[in-house]
Coordinates of C-alpha atoms and ligand atoms in Angstrom, one line a residue:
M1 CA -142.5 -101.0 13.4
S2 CA -143.0 -103.2 16.7
N3 CA -140.6 -101.3 18.8
K4 CA -141.8 -97.8 17.4
T5 CA -144.0 -95.4 19.2
I6 CA -145.9 -93.0 16.7
L7 CA -148.3 -90.1 17.9
I8 CA -150.8 -89.2 15.2
T9 CA -153.6 -86.6 15.3
G10 CA -156.9 -86.6 13.7
A11 CA -157.0 -90.1 13.8
S12 CA -160.9 -90.4 14.3
S13 CA -161.9 -90.5 10.5
G14 CA -160.3 -90.1 7.1
V15 CA -156.5 -90.5 6.0
G16 CA -155.6 -90.5 10.1
L17 CA -158.0 -93.2 11.0
A18 CA -156.7 -95.3 8.1
A19 CA -152.9 -94.6 8.5
A20 CA -153.7 -95.7 12.3
R21 CA -155.3 -98.7 11.0
Q22 CA -152.5 -99.7 8.8
L23 CA -149.7 -98.6 11.4
A24 CA -151.4 -100.6 14.0
A25 CA -151.4 -103.7 11.8
L26 CA -147.8 -103.6 11.5
G27 CA -147.3 -103.5 15.4
A28 CA -146.3 -99.7 15.8
R29 CA -147.5 -98.6 19.6
L30 CA -149.9 -95.9 18.6
I31 CA -150.4 -92.7 20.6
L32 CA -153.9 -91.6 19.1
V33 CA -155.0 -88.0 19.6
F34 CA -158.8 -87.0 19.2
R35 CA -160.8 -84.2 20.1
D36 CA -164.0 -85.7 20.7
P37 CA -163.8 -88.6 23.4
A38 CA -166.9 -90.5 22.2
R39 CA -166.0 -90.4 18.7
G40 CA -162.2 -91.0 19.7
Q41 CA -163.1 -94.2 21.7
A42 CA -164.8 -95.5 18.8
S43 CA -162.1 -95.3 16.6
R44 CA -159.5 -96.4 19.3
D45 CA -161.6 -99.8 19.5
Q46 CA -161.3 -100.0 15.7
I47 CA -157.9 -99.4 15.4
A48 CA -157.1 -101.9 18.3
S49 CA -159.2 -104.6 16.7
L50 CA -156.4 -104.8 13.9
A51 CA -153.4 -104.1 16.3
T52 CA -150.5 -106.8 16.2
G53 CA -148.3 -104.9 18.9
P54 CA -149.4 -102.8 21.9
E55 CA -153.0 -101.8 22.5
P56 CA -153.3 -98.3 21.3
I57 CA -153.5 -95.4 23.7
F58 CA -156.1 -92.5 23.3
I59 CA -155.6 -89.0 24.7
S60 CA -158.2 -86.1 23.8
A61 CA -157.2 -83.0 22.7
D62 CA -158.5 -79.9 20.8
L63 CA -155.5 -78.8 18.4
S64 CA -156.9 -75.5 18.0
S65 CA -156.3 -74.5 21.5
R66 CA -152.9 -73.5 23.2
Q67 CA -154.1 -74.7 26.4
S68 CA -155.2 -78.1 25.3
I69 CA -152.2 -78.6 23.3
R70 CA -150.0 -77.6 26.3
D71 CA -152.1 -79.9 28.7
L72 CA -151.4 -82.7 25.8
A73 CA -147.7 -81.8 25.9
A74 CA -147.7 -82.5 29.7
V75 CA -149.6 -85.8 29.5
L76 CA -147.0 -86.9 27.0
H77 CA -143.9 -86.2 29.0
E78 CA -145.4 -87.8 32.1
R79 CA -146.3 -90.9 30.3
F80 CA -143.5 -91.4 27.3
A81 CA -140.0 -91.8 27.7
H82 CA -140.0 -91.1 24.0
I83 CA -141.6 -90.9 20.8
D84 CA -140.5 -92.0 17.3
V85 CA -142.6 -90.5 14.7
L86 CA -145.3 -87.3 15.2
I87 CA -147.9 -87.4 12.6
N88 CA -149.4 -83.9 12.5
N89 CA -152.5 -85.2 10.6
A90 CA -155.7 -83.3 12.0
G91 CA -157.0 -80.8 10.0
T92 CA -160.0 -78.6 8.9
A93 CA -161.4 -75.7 6.8
S94 CA -163.9 -73.3 8.2
G95 CA -166.4 -72.0 5.7
T96 CA -166.6 -68.6 7.4
R97 CA -163.9 -66.8 9.5
E98 CA -164.2 -68.3 12.9
L99 CA -162.1 -67.6 16.1
T100 CA -160.8 -70.1 18.4
A101 CA -160.7 -69.7 22.2
D102 CA -157.7 -67.8 21.8
A103 CA -158.9 -65.5 19.1
L104 CA -156.9 -67.1 16.6
E105 CA -158.4 -67.6 13.1
K106 CA -159.5 -71.4 13.3
T107 CA -158.4 -72.8 10.2
F108 CA -154.7 -71.2 10.8
A109 CA -155.0 -72.3 14.1
T110 CA -155.7 -75.8 13.4
N111 CA -153.5 -76.4 10.6
H112 CA -150.8 -74.6 11.3
L113 CA -150.4 -73.1 14.5
G114 CA -151.6 -76.4 16.4
P115 CA -148.9 -78.7 14.6
F116 CA -146.1 -75.9 15.1
L117 CA -146.8 -75.6 18.8
L118 CA -147.2 -79.5 19.5
T119 CA -144.0 -80.1 17.8
N120 CA -142.1 -77.4 19.4
L121 CA -143.0 -78.9 22.6
V122 CA -142.5 -82.6 22.4
L123 CA -139.4 -82.1 20.2
D124 CA -137.3 -83.2 23.3
L125 CA -139.4 -86.1 23.4
I126 CA -138.5 -87.3 19.8
A127 CA -135.8 -90.0 19.9
P128 CA -132.6 -89.5 17.4
G129 CA -133.7 -91.1 14.0
G130 CA -137.2 -89.9 14.6
R131 CA -139.4 -88.4 12.4
V132 CA -142.0 -85.6 12.3
I133 CA -144.6 -85.8 9.6
N134 CA -147.0 -83.2 8.5
T135 CA -150.0 -83.9 6.5
V136 CA -150.4 -80.8 4.0
S137 CA -152.1 -80.3 0.6
E138 CA -151.8 -79.7 -2.9
T139 CA -153.8 -76.9 -2.2
H140 CA -151.5 -74.4 -0.8
T141 CA -151.2 -70.7 -1.7
G142 CA -148.5 -69.2 -3.8
R143 CA -147.8 -66.4 -1.8
M144 CA -147.8 -65.6 1.9
D145 CA -149.6 -62.2 2.7
F146 CA -148.4 -61.6 6.4
D147 CA -151.0 -58.7 6.5
N148 CA -153.9 -61.3 6.2
L149 CA -152.5 -64.4 7.8
Q150 CA -155.6 -64.8 9.8
G151 CA -158.0 -63.5 7.1
E152 CA -158.0 -60.4 9.0
R153 CA -158.6 -58.4 5.7
H154 CA -160.5 -60.9 3.7
Y155 CA -161.6 -64.5 4.4
S156 CA -162.6 -67.4 1.9
F157 CA -162.8 -71.0 2.7
F158 CA -160.2 -71.8 0.1
S159 CA -157.6 -69.2 0.7
A160 CA -158.0 -69.7 4.3
Y161 CA -157.1 -73.6 3.8
A162 CA -154.5 -72.7 1.0
R163 CA -152.8 -70.1 3.3
S164 CA -152.4 -72.6 6.4
K165 CA -151.4 -75.5 4.3
A166 CA -148.6 -73.4 2.8
A167 CA -147.7 -72.2 6.3
E168 CA -147.6 -75.9 7.1
I169 CA -145.2 -76.7 4.3
L170 CA -142.8 -73.5 5.2
F171 CA -142.8 -75.1 9.0
T172 CA -141.9 -78.3 7.8
Y173 CA -138.7 -77.2 5.8
E174 CA -137.7 -74.7 8.1
L175 CA -137.8 -77.6 11.0
A176 CA -135.8 -79.7 8.7
R177 CA -133.1 -77.1 8.5
R178 CA -132.9 -76.6 12.4
L179 CA -132.9 -80.1 13.0
Q180 CA -130.1 -80.5 10.8
G181 CA -127.3 -82.5 12.8
T182 CA -129.9 -83.5 15.6
G183 CA -130.8 -87.2 13.4
I184 CA -134.4 -86.2 13.4
T185 CA -136.1 -85.4 10.1
A186 CA -139.2 -83.4 8.9
N187 CA -141.1 -84.0 5.9
C188 CA -144.7 -83.3 4.9
F189 CA -147.1 -85.2 2.1
T190 CA -150.4 -84.4 0.5
P191 CA -153.0 -87.3 0.5
G192 CA -154.7 -85.8 -2.5
P193 CA -158.1 -85.4 -2.8
T194 CA -159.6 -88.2 -0.9
A195 CA -163.1 -89.2 0.2
S196 CA -162.9 -88.5 4.0
G197 CA -164.9 -86.6 6.4
F198 CA -163.3 -83.4 5.1
G199 CA -166.0 -80.6 4.2
K200 CA -168.7 -82.6 5.9
G201 CA -170.9 -79.5 7.9
T202 CA -170.0 -77.3 5.1
H203 CA -173.1 -75.2 2.7
G204 CA -173.3 -74.0 -0.9
F205 CA -170.6 -74.3 -3.3
I206 CA -168.2 -75.6 -0.9
R207 CA -170.7 -78.4 -0.2
V208 CA -170.6 -79.2 -3.7
M209 CA -167.1 -79.5 -4.2
S210 CA -166.7 -81.8 -1.0
T211 CA -169.5 -84.2 -2.6
L212 CA -167.6 -84.4 -5.7
V213 CA -164.3 -85.3 -3.9
Q214 CA -166.6 -87.9 -2.2
V215 CA -167.2 -89.1 -5.7
I216 CA -163.9 -88.9 -7.3
G217 CA -161.2 -88.6 -4.5
R218 CA -159.1 -91.5 -3.4
R219 CA -160.2 -93.9 -0.7
P220 CA -158.5 -93.1 2.6
E221 CA -156.8 -96.3 2.8
V222 CA -155.0 -95.4 -0.2
S223 CA -154.2 -91.9 0.8
A224 CA -153.1 -93.1 3.8
R225 CA -150.2 -95.1 2.2
T226 CA -147.7 -92.4 1.7
A227 CA -148.1 -91.4 5.6
V228 CA -147.3 -95.1 6.4
Y229 CA -144.5 -95.1 4.0
L230 CA -142.9 -91.9 5.5
A231 CA -143.3 -93.2 9.1
A232 CA -142.2 -96.9 8.4
S233 CA -140.1 -97.1 5.2
P234 CA -136.1 -97.6 5.8
E235 CA -136.0 -95.8 2.5
M236 CA -137.1 -92.6 4.5
D237 CA -134.1 -92.8 7.0
G238 CA -132.1 -89.6 7.1
V239 CA -134.5 -88.2 4.1
T240 CA -135.8 -84.7 5.3
G241 CA -137.3 -81.4 4.2
Q242 CA -139.6 -82.9 1.7
Y243 CA -142.8 -82.7 0.1
F244 CA -144.3 -86.1 -1.1
F245 CA -147.1 -87.0 -3.3
H246 CA -147.6 -90.7 -3.9
D247 CA -144.3 -92.0 -2.0
R248 CA -142.3 -89.7 -4.2
P249 CA -140.8 -86.4 -3.4
A250 CA -142.8 -83.3 -5.5
R251 CA -142.6 -79.9 -6.0
S252 CA -144.4 -77.3 -3.5
K253 CA -145.1 -74.0 -4.9
P254 CA -142.0 -71.5 -4.9
V255 CA -143.0 -69.6 -2.0
T256 CA -142.7 -72.6 0.2
Y257 CA -138.7 -72.6 -0.5
D258 CA -138.4 -69.0 0.4
T259 CA -136.1 -69.3 3.8
A260 CA -136.6 -65.5 4.8
I261 CA -140.6 -66.2 4.8
A262 CA -140.0 -69.3 6.6
A263 CA -137.9 -67.5 9.1
R264 CA -140.5 -64.6 9.4
L265 CA -143.4 -67.4 9.6
W266 CA -141.5 -69.0 12.5
S267 CA -141.3 -65.6 14.6
V268 CA -144.7 -65.0 14.2
S269 CA -146.0 -68.6 15.1
E270 CA -143.7 -68.4 18.3
A271 CA -145.5 -65.1 18.8
L272 CA -149.3 -66.4 18.3
T273 CA -148.6 -69.5 20.2
G274 CA -146.0 -68.6 22.8
A275 CA -143.9 -71.8 22.1
S276 CA -140.5 -72.2 24.0
E277 CA -138.7 -73.3 20.8
H278 CA -135.5 -72.3 22.1
T279 CA -135.8 -74.8 25.1
A280 CA -136.9 -77.6 23.1
M281 CA -134.4 -77.1 20.3
E282 CA -131.9 -76.9 23.2
A283 CA -132.9 -79.9 24.7
I284 CA -132.3 -81.9 21.9
R285 CA -128.9 -80.9 21.1
Ligands
NAP301 N1 -159.6 -85.2 1.9 C1 -158.9 -84.4 1.2 O1 -159.1 -84.1 -0.1 C2 -157.3 -83.9 1.7 C3 -156.7 -83.5 0.7 C4 -155.2 -82.7 0.8 C5 -155.1 -82.7 2.3 N2 -155.7 -83.0 3.4 C6 -155.6 -83.2 4.5 O2 -155.5 -84.6 5.3 C7 -155.7 -84.6 6.7 C8 -156.7 -85.4 7.2 O3 -157.7 -84.6 6.4 P1 -159.0 -85.9 6.3 O4 -159.1 -85.8 4.9 O5 -158.8 -87.4 6.9 O6 -160.2 -85.5 6.8 P2 -161.2 -85.9 8.0 O7 -162.1 -87.2 7.8 O8 -162.2 -84.5 8.3 O9 -160.2 -85.9 9.2 C9 -159.7 -84.7 9.9 C10 -159.1 -85.3 11.4 O10 -158.9 -83.9 11.9 C11 -159.3 -83.7 13.1 N3 -159.6 -82.4 13.8 C12 -160.4 -81.5 13.1 N4 -160.1 -80.5 13.8 C13 -159.4 -80.6 15.1 C14 -159.0 -80.2 16.4 N5 -159.5 -78.9 16.4 N6 -158.5 -80.8 17.2 C15 -158.1 -81.9 17.0 N7 -158.5 -82.9 15.8 C16 -159.2 -82.1 14.8 C17 -160.8 -84.5 13.1 O11 -161.4 -84.6 14.3 P3 -163.1 -84.9 14.3 O12 -163.2 -86.3 14.3 O13 -163.0 -84.3 16.1 O14 -163.5 -83.9 13.7 C18 -160.2 -85.5 12.2 O15 -159.9 -86.4 12.8 C19 -156.3 -83.1 6.9 O16 -154.8 -82.2 7.2 C20 -156.4 -82.4 5.7 O17 -156.3 -80.9 5.6 C21 -157.2 -83.9 3.0

């Protein structure tokens, strides 16, 4: 990993922090994207203390905000000639329906639209042989309801989260198809139930479930190994369009393999984010 540049989002806690620590120890040059500068600095220092390669670089961005993602992409283009691995790991789930500054439902905006926009805006920076890795979840819905993508009709913590993660899986597979022939791969993985910061700040039944995961879930260091495997393993050269669990390809729900739904979701996501997908795709061909 010593000559690899890896961008990872959501590295301030949980799976992202653990993955960043392991990749830093392997000598990768890390670009860490954090939302909160103070938390980010503390995590960056912790990751830096393990680095066997270059010092990690820290950039703040709110991945639920289109403008913030565009600003992040501009900084990346200014400062870096290329990125080898992009790990879209940041994720959230709102107990109640909240809207972002762009008037988008927050869980969908952060977990699907954020990775979609960021990936599209930096695709031209990803080197041939590069890898896009999305952190998804086994909790993904079995059907995509385009009339309720943002919980407009009915909203619950679980359905919003499951919908956003199914969207992220559909995005991964569609991206892999669109990247055929470019040498860039796209895969996703679920860390499985993990005792991370996820669900902190929730209430009631959701809080009970989060507390249970804190007790029975895997340690972030263990869950992060799949991210590290996907980012670093030579066995992953050329492997694309897969969903991984415990370093092994697994099957996601049937709806995520529906290419018509994936193409429709791509168009909807482009409209919601204003992503200039064609520019980025053309730039890498
Ligand atoms: N934990 C589980 O059981 C589990 C299971 C399956 C999948 N996952 C997935 O694993 C990924 C990592 O989650 P985790 O379990 O490690 O939880 P976590 O400890 O809560 O970490 C989530 C990370 O995402 C960041 N984040 C959230 N919203 C953001 C935003 N708007 N902009 C920028 N960063 C943002 C958080 O930053 P802050 O520190 O600023 O909040 C934090 O660094 C997520 O995609 C999650 O959906 C988790």
